[in-house]
Short mmCIF file of C-alpha atoms in Angstrom, two decimals:
data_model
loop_
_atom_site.label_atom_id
_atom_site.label_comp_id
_atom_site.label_asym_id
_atom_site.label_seq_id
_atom_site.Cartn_x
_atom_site.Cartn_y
_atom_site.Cartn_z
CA UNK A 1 121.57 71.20 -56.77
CA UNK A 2 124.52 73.46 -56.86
CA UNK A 3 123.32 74.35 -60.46
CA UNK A 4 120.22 75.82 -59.35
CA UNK A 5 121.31 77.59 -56.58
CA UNK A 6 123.20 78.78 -59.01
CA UNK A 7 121.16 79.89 -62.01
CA UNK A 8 118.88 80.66 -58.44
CA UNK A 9 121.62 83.78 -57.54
CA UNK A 10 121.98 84.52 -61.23
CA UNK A 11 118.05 85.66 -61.36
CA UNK A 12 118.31 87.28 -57.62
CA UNK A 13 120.87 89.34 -59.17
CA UNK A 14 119.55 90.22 -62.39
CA UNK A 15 116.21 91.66 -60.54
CA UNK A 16 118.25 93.05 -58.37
CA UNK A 17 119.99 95.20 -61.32
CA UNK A 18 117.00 95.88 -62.91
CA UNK A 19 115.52 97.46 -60.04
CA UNK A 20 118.49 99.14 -59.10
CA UNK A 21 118.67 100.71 -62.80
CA UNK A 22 114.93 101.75 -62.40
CA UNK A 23 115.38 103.31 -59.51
CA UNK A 24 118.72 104.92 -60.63
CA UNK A 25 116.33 106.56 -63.67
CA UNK A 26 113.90 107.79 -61.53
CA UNK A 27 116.66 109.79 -59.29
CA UNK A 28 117.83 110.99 -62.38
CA UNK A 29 114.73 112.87 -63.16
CA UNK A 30 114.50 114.00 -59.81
CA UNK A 31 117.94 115.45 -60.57
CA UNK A 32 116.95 117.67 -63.41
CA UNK A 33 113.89 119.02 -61.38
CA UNK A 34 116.78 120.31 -58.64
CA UNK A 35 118.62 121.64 -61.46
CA UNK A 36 115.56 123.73 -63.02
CA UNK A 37 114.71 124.83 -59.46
CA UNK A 38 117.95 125.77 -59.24
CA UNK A 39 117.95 127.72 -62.51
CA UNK A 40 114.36 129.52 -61.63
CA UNK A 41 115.85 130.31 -57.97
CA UNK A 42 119.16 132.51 -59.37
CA UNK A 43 116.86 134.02 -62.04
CA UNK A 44 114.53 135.64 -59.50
CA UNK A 45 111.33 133.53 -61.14
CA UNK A 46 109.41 133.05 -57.89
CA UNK A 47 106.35 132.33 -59.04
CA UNK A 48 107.98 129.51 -60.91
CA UNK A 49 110.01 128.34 -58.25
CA UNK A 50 107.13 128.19 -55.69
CA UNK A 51 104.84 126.36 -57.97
CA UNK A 52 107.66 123.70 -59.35
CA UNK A 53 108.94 123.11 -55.32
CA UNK A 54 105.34 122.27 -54.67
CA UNK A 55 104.07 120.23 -57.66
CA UNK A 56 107.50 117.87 -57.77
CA UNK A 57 107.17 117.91 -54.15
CA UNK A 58 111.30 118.84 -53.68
CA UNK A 59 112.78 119.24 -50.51
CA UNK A 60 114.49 122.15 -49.55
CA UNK A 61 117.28 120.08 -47.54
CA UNK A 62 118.94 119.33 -50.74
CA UNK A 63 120.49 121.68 -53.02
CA UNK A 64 122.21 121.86 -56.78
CA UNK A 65 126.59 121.12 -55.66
CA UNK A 66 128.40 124.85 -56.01
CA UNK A 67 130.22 123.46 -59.31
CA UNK A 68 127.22 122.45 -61.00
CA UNK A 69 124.57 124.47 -63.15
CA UNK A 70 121.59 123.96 -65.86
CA UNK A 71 123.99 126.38 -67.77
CA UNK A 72 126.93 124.94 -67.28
CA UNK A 73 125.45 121.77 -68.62
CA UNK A 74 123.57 123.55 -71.69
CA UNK A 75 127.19 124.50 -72.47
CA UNK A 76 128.76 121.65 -72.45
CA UNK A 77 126.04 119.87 -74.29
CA UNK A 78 126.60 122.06 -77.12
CA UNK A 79 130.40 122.19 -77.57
CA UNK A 80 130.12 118.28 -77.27
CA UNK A 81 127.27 118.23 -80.35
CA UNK A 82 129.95 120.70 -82.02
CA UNK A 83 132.56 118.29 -81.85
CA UNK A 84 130.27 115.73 -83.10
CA UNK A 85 128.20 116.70 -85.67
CA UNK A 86 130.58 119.80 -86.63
CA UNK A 87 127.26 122.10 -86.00
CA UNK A 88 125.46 123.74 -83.55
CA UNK A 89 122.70 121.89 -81.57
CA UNK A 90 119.11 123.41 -82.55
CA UNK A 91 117.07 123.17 -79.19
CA UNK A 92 113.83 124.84 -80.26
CA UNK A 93 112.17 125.37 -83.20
CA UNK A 94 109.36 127.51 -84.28
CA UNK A 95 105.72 126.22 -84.60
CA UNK A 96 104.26 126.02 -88.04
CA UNK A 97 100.39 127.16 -88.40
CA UNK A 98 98.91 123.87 -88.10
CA UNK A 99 101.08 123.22 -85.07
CA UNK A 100 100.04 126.13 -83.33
CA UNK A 101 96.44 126.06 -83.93
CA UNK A 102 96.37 121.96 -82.48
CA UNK A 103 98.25 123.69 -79.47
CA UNK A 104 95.25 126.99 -79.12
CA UNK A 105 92.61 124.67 -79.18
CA UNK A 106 94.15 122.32 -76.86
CA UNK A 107 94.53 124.95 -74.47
CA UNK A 108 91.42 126.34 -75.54
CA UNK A 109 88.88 122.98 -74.52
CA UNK A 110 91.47 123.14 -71.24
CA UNK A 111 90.43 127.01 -70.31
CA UNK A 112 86.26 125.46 -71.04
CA UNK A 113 86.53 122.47 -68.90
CA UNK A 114 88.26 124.36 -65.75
CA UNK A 115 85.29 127.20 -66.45
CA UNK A 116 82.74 124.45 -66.61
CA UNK A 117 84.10 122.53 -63.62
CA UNK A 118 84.51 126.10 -61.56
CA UNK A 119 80.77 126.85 -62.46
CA UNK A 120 79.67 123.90 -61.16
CA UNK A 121 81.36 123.87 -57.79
CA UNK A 122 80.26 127.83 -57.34
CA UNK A 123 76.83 126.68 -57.50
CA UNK A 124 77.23 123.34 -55.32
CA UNK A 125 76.19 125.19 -52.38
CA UNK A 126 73.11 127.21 -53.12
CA UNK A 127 70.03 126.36 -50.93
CA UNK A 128 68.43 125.10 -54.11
CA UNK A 129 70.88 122.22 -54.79
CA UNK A 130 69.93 120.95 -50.86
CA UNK A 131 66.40 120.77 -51.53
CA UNK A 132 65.82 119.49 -54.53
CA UNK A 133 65.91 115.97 -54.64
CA UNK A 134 66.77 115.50 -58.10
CA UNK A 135 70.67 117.05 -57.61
CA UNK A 136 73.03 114.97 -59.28
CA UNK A 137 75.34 116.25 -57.16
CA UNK A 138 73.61 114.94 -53.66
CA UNK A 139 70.69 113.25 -53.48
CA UNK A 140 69.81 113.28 -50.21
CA UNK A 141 67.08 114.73 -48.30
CA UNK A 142 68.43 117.25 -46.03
CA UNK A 143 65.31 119.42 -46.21
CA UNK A 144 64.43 119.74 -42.33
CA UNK A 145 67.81 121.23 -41.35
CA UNK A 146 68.58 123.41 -43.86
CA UNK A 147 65.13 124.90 -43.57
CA UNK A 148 64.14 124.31 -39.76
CA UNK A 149 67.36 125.34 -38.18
CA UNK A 150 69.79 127.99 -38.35
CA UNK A 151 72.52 125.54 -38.92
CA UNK A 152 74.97 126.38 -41.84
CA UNK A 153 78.05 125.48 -43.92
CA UNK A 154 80.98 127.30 -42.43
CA UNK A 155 82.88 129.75 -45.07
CA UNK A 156 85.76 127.58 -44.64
CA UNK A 157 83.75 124.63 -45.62
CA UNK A 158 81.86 126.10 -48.46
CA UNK A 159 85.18 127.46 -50.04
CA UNK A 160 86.42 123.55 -49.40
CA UNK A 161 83.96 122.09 -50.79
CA UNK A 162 83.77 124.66 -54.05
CA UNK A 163 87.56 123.76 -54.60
CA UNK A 164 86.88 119.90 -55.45
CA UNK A 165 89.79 120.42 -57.66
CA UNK A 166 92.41 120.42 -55.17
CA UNK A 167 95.97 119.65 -55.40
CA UNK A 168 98.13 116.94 -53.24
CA UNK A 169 99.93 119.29 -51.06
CA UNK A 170 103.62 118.39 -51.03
CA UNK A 171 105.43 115.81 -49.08
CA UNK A 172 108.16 117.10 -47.76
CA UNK A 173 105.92 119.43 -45.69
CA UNK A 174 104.94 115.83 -43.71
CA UNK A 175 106.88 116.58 -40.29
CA UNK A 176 108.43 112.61 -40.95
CA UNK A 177 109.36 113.09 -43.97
CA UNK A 178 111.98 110.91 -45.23
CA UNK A 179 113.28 109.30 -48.93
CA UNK A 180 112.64 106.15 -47.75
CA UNK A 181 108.70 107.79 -46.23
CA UNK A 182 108.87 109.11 -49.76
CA UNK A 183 108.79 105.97 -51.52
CA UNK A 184 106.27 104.40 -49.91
CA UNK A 185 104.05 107.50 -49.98
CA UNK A 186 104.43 107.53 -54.07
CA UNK A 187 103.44 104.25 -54.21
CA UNK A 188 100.08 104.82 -51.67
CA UNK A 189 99.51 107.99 -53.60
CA UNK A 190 99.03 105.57 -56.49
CA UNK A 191 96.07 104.21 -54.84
CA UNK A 192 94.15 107.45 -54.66
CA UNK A 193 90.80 106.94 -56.60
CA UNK A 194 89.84 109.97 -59.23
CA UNK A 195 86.29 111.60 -58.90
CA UNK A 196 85.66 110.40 -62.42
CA UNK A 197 83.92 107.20 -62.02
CA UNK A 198 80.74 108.82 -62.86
CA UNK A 199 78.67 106.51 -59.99
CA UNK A 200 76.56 108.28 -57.71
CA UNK A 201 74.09 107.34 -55.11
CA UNK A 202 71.05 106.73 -56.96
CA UNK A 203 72.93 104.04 -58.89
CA UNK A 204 72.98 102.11 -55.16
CA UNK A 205 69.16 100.80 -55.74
CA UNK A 206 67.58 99.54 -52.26
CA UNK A 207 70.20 100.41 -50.38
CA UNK A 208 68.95 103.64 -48.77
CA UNK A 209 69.96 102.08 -44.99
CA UNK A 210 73.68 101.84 -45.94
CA UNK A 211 74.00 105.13 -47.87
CA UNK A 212 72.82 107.24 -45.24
CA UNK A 213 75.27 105.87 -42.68
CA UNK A 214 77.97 106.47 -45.08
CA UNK A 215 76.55 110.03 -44.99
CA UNK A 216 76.40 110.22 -41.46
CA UNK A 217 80.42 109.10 -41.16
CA UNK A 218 81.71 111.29 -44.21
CA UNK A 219 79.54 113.86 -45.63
CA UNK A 220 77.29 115.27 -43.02
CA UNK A 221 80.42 115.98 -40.37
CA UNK A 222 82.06 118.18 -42.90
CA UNK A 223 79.14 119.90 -44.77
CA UNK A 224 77.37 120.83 -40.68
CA UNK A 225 80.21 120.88 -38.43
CA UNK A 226 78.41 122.54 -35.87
CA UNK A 227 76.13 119.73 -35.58
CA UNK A 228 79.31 117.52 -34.89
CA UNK A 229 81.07 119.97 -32.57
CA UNK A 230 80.74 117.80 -29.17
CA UNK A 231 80.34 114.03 -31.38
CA UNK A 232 82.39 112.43 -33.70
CA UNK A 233 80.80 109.81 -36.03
CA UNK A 234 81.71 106.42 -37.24
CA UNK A 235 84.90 105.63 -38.15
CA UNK A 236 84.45 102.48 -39.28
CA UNK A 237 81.80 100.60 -41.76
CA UNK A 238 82.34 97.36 -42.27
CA UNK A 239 79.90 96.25 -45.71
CA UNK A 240 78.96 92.44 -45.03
CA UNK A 241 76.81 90.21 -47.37
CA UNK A 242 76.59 88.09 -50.55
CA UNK A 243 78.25 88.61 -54.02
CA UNK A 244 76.86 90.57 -55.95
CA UNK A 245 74.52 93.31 -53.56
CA UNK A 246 76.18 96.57 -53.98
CA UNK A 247 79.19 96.65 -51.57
CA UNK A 248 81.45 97.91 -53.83
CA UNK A 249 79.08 99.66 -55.89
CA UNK A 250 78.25 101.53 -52.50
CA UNK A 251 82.41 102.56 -52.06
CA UNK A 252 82.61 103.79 -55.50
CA UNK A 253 79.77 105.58 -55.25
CA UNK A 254 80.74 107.60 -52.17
CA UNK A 255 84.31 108.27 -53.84
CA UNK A 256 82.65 110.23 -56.20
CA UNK A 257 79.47 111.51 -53.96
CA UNK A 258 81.74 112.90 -51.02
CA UNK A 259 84.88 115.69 -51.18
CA UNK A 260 87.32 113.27 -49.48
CA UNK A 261 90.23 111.88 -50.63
CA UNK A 262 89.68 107.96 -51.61
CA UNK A 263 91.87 105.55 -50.89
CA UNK A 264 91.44 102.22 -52.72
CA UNK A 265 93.53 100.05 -50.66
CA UNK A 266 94.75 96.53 -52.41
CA UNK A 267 96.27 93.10 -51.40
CA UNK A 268 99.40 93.51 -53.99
CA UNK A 269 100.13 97.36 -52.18
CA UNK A 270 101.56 95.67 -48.95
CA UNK A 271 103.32 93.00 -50.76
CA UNK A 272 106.81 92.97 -50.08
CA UNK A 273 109.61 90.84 -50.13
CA UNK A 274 111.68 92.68 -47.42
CA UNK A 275 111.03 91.86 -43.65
CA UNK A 276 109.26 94.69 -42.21
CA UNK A 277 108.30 96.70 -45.27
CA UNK A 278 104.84 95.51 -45.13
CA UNK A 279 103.56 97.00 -41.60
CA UNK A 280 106.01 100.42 -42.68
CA UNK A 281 103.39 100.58 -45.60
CA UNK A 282 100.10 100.29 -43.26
CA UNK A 283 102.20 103.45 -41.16
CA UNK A 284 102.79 105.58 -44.35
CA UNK A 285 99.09 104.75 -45.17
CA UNK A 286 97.81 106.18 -42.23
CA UNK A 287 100.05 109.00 -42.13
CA UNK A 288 99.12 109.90 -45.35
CA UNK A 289 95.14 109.68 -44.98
CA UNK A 290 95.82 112.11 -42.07
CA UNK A 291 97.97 114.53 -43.66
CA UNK A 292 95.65 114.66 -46.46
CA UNK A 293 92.48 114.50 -44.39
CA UNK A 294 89.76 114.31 -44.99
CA UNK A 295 90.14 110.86 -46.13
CA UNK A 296 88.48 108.26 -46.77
CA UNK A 297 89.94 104.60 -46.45
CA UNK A 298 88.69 101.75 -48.52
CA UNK A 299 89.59 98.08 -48.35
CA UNK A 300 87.55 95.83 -50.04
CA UNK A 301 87.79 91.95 -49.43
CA UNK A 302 89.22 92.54 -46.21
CA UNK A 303 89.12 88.78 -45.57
CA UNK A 304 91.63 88.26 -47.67
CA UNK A 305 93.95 90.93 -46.03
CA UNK A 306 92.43 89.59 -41.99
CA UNK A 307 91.58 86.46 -41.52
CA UNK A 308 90.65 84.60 -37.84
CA UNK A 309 94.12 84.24 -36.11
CA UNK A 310 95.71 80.96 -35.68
CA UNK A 311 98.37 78.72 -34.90
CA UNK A 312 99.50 78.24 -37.81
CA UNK A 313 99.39 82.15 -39.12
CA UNK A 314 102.92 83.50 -40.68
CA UNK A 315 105.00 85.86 -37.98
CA UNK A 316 104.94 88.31 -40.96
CA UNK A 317 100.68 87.89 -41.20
CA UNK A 318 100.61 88.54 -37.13
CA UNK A 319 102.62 91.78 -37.71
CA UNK A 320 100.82 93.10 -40.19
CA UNK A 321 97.74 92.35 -38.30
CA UNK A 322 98.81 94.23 -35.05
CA UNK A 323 100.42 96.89 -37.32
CA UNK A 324 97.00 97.44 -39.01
CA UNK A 325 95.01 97.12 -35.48
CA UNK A 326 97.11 99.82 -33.80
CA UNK A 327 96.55 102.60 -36.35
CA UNK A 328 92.95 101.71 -36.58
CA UNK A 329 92.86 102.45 -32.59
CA UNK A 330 94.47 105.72 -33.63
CA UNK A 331 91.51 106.36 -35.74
CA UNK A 332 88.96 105.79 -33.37
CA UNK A 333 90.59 107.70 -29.94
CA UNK A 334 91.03 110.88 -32.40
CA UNK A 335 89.06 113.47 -34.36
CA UNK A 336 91.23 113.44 -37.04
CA UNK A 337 88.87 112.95 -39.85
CA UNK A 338 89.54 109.66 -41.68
CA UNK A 339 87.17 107.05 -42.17
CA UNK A 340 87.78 103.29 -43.02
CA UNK A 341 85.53 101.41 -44.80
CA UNK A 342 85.42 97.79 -45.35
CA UNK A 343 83.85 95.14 -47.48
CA UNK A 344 83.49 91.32 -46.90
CA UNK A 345 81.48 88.54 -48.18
CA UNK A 346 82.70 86.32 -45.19
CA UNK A 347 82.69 88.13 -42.09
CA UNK A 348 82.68 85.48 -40.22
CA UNK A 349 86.43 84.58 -40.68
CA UNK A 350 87.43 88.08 -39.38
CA UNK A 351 89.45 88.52 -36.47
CA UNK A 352 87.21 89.57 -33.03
CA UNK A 353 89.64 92.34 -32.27
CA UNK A 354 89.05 93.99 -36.21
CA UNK A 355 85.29 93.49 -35.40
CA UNK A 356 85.81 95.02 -32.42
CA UNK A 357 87.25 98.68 -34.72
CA UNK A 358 84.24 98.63 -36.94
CA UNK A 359 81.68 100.59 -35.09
CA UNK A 360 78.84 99.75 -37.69
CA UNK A 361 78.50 96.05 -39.59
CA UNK A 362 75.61 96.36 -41.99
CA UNK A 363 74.51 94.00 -43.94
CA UNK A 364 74.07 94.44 -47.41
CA UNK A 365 70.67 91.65 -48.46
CA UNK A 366 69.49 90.31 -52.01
CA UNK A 367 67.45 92.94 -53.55
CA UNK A 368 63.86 92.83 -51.98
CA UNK A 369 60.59 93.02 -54.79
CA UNK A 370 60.56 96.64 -55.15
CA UNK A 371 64.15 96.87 -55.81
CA UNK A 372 64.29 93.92 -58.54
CA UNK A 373 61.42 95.56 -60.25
CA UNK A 374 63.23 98.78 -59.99
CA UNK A 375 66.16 97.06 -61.40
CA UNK A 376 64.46 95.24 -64.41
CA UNK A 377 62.62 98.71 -65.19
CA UNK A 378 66.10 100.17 -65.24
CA UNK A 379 68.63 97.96 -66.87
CA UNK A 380 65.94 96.22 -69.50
CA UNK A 381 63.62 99.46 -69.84
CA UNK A 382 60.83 97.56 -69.19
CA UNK A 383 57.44 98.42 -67.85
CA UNK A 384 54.63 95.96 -66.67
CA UNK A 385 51.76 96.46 -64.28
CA UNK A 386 50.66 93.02 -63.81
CA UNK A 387 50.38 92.45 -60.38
CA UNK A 388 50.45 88.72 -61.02
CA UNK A 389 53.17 88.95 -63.70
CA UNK A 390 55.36 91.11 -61.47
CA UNK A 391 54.89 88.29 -58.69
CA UNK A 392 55.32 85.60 -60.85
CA UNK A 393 59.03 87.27 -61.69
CA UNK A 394 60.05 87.98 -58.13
CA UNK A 395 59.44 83.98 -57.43
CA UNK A 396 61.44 82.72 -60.32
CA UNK A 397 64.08 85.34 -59.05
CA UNK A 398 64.29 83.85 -55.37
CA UNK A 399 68.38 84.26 -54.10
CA UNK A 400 68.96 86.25 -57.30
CA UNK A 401 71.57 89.14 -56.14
CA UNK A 402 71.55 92.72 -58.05
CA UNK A 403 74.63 91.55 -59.87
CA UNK A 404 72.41 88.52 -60.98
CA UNK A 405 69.44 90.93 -62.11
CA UNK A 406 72.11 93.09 -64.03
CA UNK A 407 72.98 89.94 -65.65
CA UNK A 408 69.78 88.96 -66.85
CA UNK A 409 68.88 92.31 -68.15
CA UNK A 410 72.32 91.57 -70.05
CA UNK A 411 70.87 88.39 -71.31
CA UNK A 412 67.81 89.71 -72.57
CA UNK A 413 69.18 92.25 -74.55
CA UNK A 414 71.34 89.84 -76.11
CA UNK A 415 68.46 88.08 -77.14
CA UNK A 416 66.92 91.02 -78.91
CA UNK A 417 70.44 91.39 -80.80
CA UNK A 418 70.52 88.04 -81.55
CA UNK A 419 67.13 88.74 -83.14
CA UNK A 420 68.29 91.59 -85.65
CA UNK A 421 71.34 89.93 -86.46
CA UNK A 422 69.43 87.15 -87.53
CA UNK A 423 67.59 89.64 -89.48
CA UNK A 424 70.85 91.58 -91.12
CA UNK A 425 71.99 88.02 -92.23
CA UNK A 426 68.31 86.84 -94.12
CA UNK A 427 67.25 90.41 -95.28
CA UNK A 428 70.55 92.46 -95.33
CA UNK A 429 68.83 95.32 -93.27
CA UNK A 430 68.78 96.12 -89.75
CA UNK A 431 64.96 95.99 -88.07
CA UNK A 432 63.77 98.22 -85.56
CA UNK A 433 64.33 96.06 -82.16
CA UNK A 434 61.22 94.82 -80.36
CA UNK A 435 60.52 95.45 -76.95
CA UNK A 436 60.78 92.55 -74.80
CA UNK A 437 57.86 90.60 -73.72
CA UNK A 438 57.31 88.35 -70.36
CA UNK A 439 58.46 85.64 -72.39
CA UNK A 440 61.44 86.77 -72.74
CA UNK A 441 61.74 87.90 -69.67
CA UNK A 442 61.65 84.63 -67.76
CA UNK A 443 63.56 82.86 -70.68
CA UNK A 444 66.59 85.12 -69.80
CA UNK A 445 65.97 84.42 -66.01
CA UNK A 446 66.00 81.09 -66.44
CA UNK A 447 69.31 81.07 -68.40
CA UNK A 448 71.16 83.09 -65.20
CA UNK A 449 72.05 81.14 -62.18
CA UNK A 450 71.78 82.77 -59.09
CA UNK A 451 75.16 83.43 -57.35
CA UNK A 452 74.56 82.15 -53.84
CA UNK A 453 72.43 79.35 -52.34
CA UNK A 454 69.81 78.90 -49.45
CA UNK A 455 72.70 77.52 -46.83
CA UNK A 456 75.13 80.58 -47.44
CA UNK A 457 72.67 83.04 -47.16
CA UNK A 458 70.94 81.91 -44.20
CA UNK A 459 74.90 81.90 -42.68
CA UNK A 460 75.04 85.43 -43.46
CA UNK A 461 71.63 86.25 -41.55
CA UNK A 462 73.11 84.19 -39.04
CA UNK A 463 76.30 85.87 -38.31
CA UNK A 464 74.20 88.88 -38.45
CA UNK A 465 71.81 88.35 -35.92
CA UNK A 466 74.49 88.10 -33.46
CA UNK A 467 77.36 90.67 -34.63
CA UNK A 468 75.38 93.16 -36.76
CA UNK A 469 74.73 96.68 -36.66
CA UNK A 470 71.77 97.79 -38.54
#
């Protein structure tokens, strides 16, 4: 016993030193940012100074000591590589013609993408991009009130909305702002989700119900505020229903559909070893989705984060729950622009008082027959106008989710590969690949499982007879 305790305080210490030295490293980084800042300030480069102070986010409590300087340093680095290597340090070097022409046309492809990506935020908001229906950018209809009423983006909004390259404004400007705020911030920060997932609405097949209430909560209050003057909209989704239907497909989608920042909030983020930490974390969450508003919050399984209370629930599990509960009231008595949205597959072993924040519960259902043919026309590019064929497939298809149909299309274009690499192995040539038949069709079916059974489903419709939304 005493020689595990032991070898148990030998490992406690050596994490202990290794995070120490990591976070040692990363304040010595920090360090040389003060000392350029410091260097840019004496030399009169404002420009410079502004735009470093900003980007590494440095506070302007702290300041380089009075016998310290970058050139101080640069001259003692030298004398000391004197000493050393009897010769003077070489710090830069001149670019040879290959070198320079890599760095032109790296610069070059930058300058094109920031002109392509300007161009196409100047013409977001052109009456022509709300009414045709084929946008990429937006695909809903909006039609009646753009051309029915006089109601209008705002020149605030539309230059908003035309900068959808914007920049994290800096932290120290939070009025809380402290090192340890700081911290926690970085690693929430972390969690932001780019605009480069390349999923957009019309990917979200039969789910028209859902997407326009996430519309209604995030898009349309910023794009027509004067619609929203005297009403604020939902706060809070929750997304409830089987594996497999879109939920997440539906978050992802509006991270990249909507100009808010996206927070993709995960289990492992408010894991922490130190008493307290946790519900801090939930604080600096919400403190950051309001500085940076607007914002959208997403937490997807949020069973796993909020389950039912109990007797038996860890003091550390009831704080964090209360922690979490209090800023989502703070969400829903003001207008401050952030939105939480939540996915479950079990919403029946959430806690009545996180119901309670969620203004809307939809449910999210197995595809319905026009969406699985939509689907199998789409992943398998496949077309059939049987009637009886096409009902023959929907019945063989019973409790099949979209994540099922995705799989099947998978499966039958394996099959066709399996095909012509049967063919490269008898006749050493690649064939033209066939297009799939019925056959084939319901063979692949048949191989897939469906993900969820009769008595889990009809628990979901259940639960949402009596708690849902929509």
């Amino acid at each position: 016993m005493a020689e595990y305790i032991k070898r148990r305080h030998s490992s406690l210490g050596s994490h202990s030193f290794q995070e120490q030295k990591k976070k040692d490293f990363e304040e010595q980084k920090r360090f040389i940012l003060y000392l350029i800042l410091d260097y840019t300030k004496n030399h009169n480069l404002q420009l410079t100074y502004e735009t470093l102070k900003k980007e590494a986010q440095l506070n302007e409590q702290f300041v380089v000591c009075d016998n310290i300087d970058l050139e101080l340093i640069f001259q003692e680095f030298q004398s000391y590589y004197n000493m050393k290597y009897q010769r003077d340090a070489k710090i830069i070097r001149k670019l040879t013609e290959k070198s320079s022409t890599i760095v032109q046309k790296t610069q070059s492809a930058g300058k094109v993408r920031s002109l392509e990506h300007n161009n196409t935020s100047k013409n977001y908001d052109k009456h022509e991009h709300l009414t045709e229906s084929k946008t990429e950018d937006f695909s809903f209809q909006i039609v009646p009130i753009g051309l029915q009423t006089k109601f209008t983006m705002t020149d605030d909004r539309k230059n908003w909305y035309a900068n959808s390259d914007r920049q994290y404004k800096p932290l120290t400007d939070f009025p809380g702002y402290t090192e340890e705020w700081k911290e926690m911030a970085d690693q929430i920060i972390k969690q932001f989700v780019p605009k480069t997932l390349g999923i957009s609405w019309n990917d979200c097949m039969g789910l028209e119900e859902p997407i326009e209430l996430l519309k209604e909560a995030t898009i349309y209050p910023l794009q027509y505020t004067e619609l929203f003057q005297n009403i604020t909209s939902w706060n809070g989704i929750l997304l409830y229903g089987p594996p497999g239907t879109g939920k997440t497909l539906l978050a992802k989608a509006l991270a990249c559909e909507s100009d808010t920042y996206f927070i993709n909030v995960t289990s492992s983020t408010f894991v922490s070893k130190w008493r307290g930490d946790s519900e801090k974390m939930i604080k600096v969450m919400f403190d950051l989705a309001k500085y940076y508003a607007p914002t959208t919050i997403f937490i997807d399984e949020i069973d796993a984060l909020l389950s039912e209370s109990k007797e038996g629930n860890h003091e550390a599990s009831c704080r964090f729950k209360s922690e979490l509960l209090i800023q989502m009231d703070g969400l829903l008595s003001n207008n401050n622009q952030v939105f939480l949205l939540a996915t479950t597959n079990s919403p029946w072993k959430l806690d009545k008082a996180l119901l309670r924040r969620f203004e809307k519960r939809i449910l999210i259902p197995i595809p319905n027959f026009e969406t699985k043919m939509q689907m199998l026309k789409n992943f398998a590019k496949w077309n059939i106008d049987n009637r009886n064929d096409l009902t023959r497939l929907v019945q063989i298809t019973d409790n099949f989710s979209g994540s099922d149909i995705k799989n099947v299309c998978k499966e039958l274009e394996m099959r066709l590969i399996r095909e012509q690499l049967k063919n490269i192995n008898e006749n050493k040539k690649v064939g033209l690949r066939r297009n799939p038949s019925l056959e084939d069709i319901i063979s692949a079916i048949k191989t897939v499982k469906p993900s969820l059974n009769d008595d889990y489903y009809k628990k979901i419709l259940h639960w949402h007879q009596h708690h849902g939304s929509n």
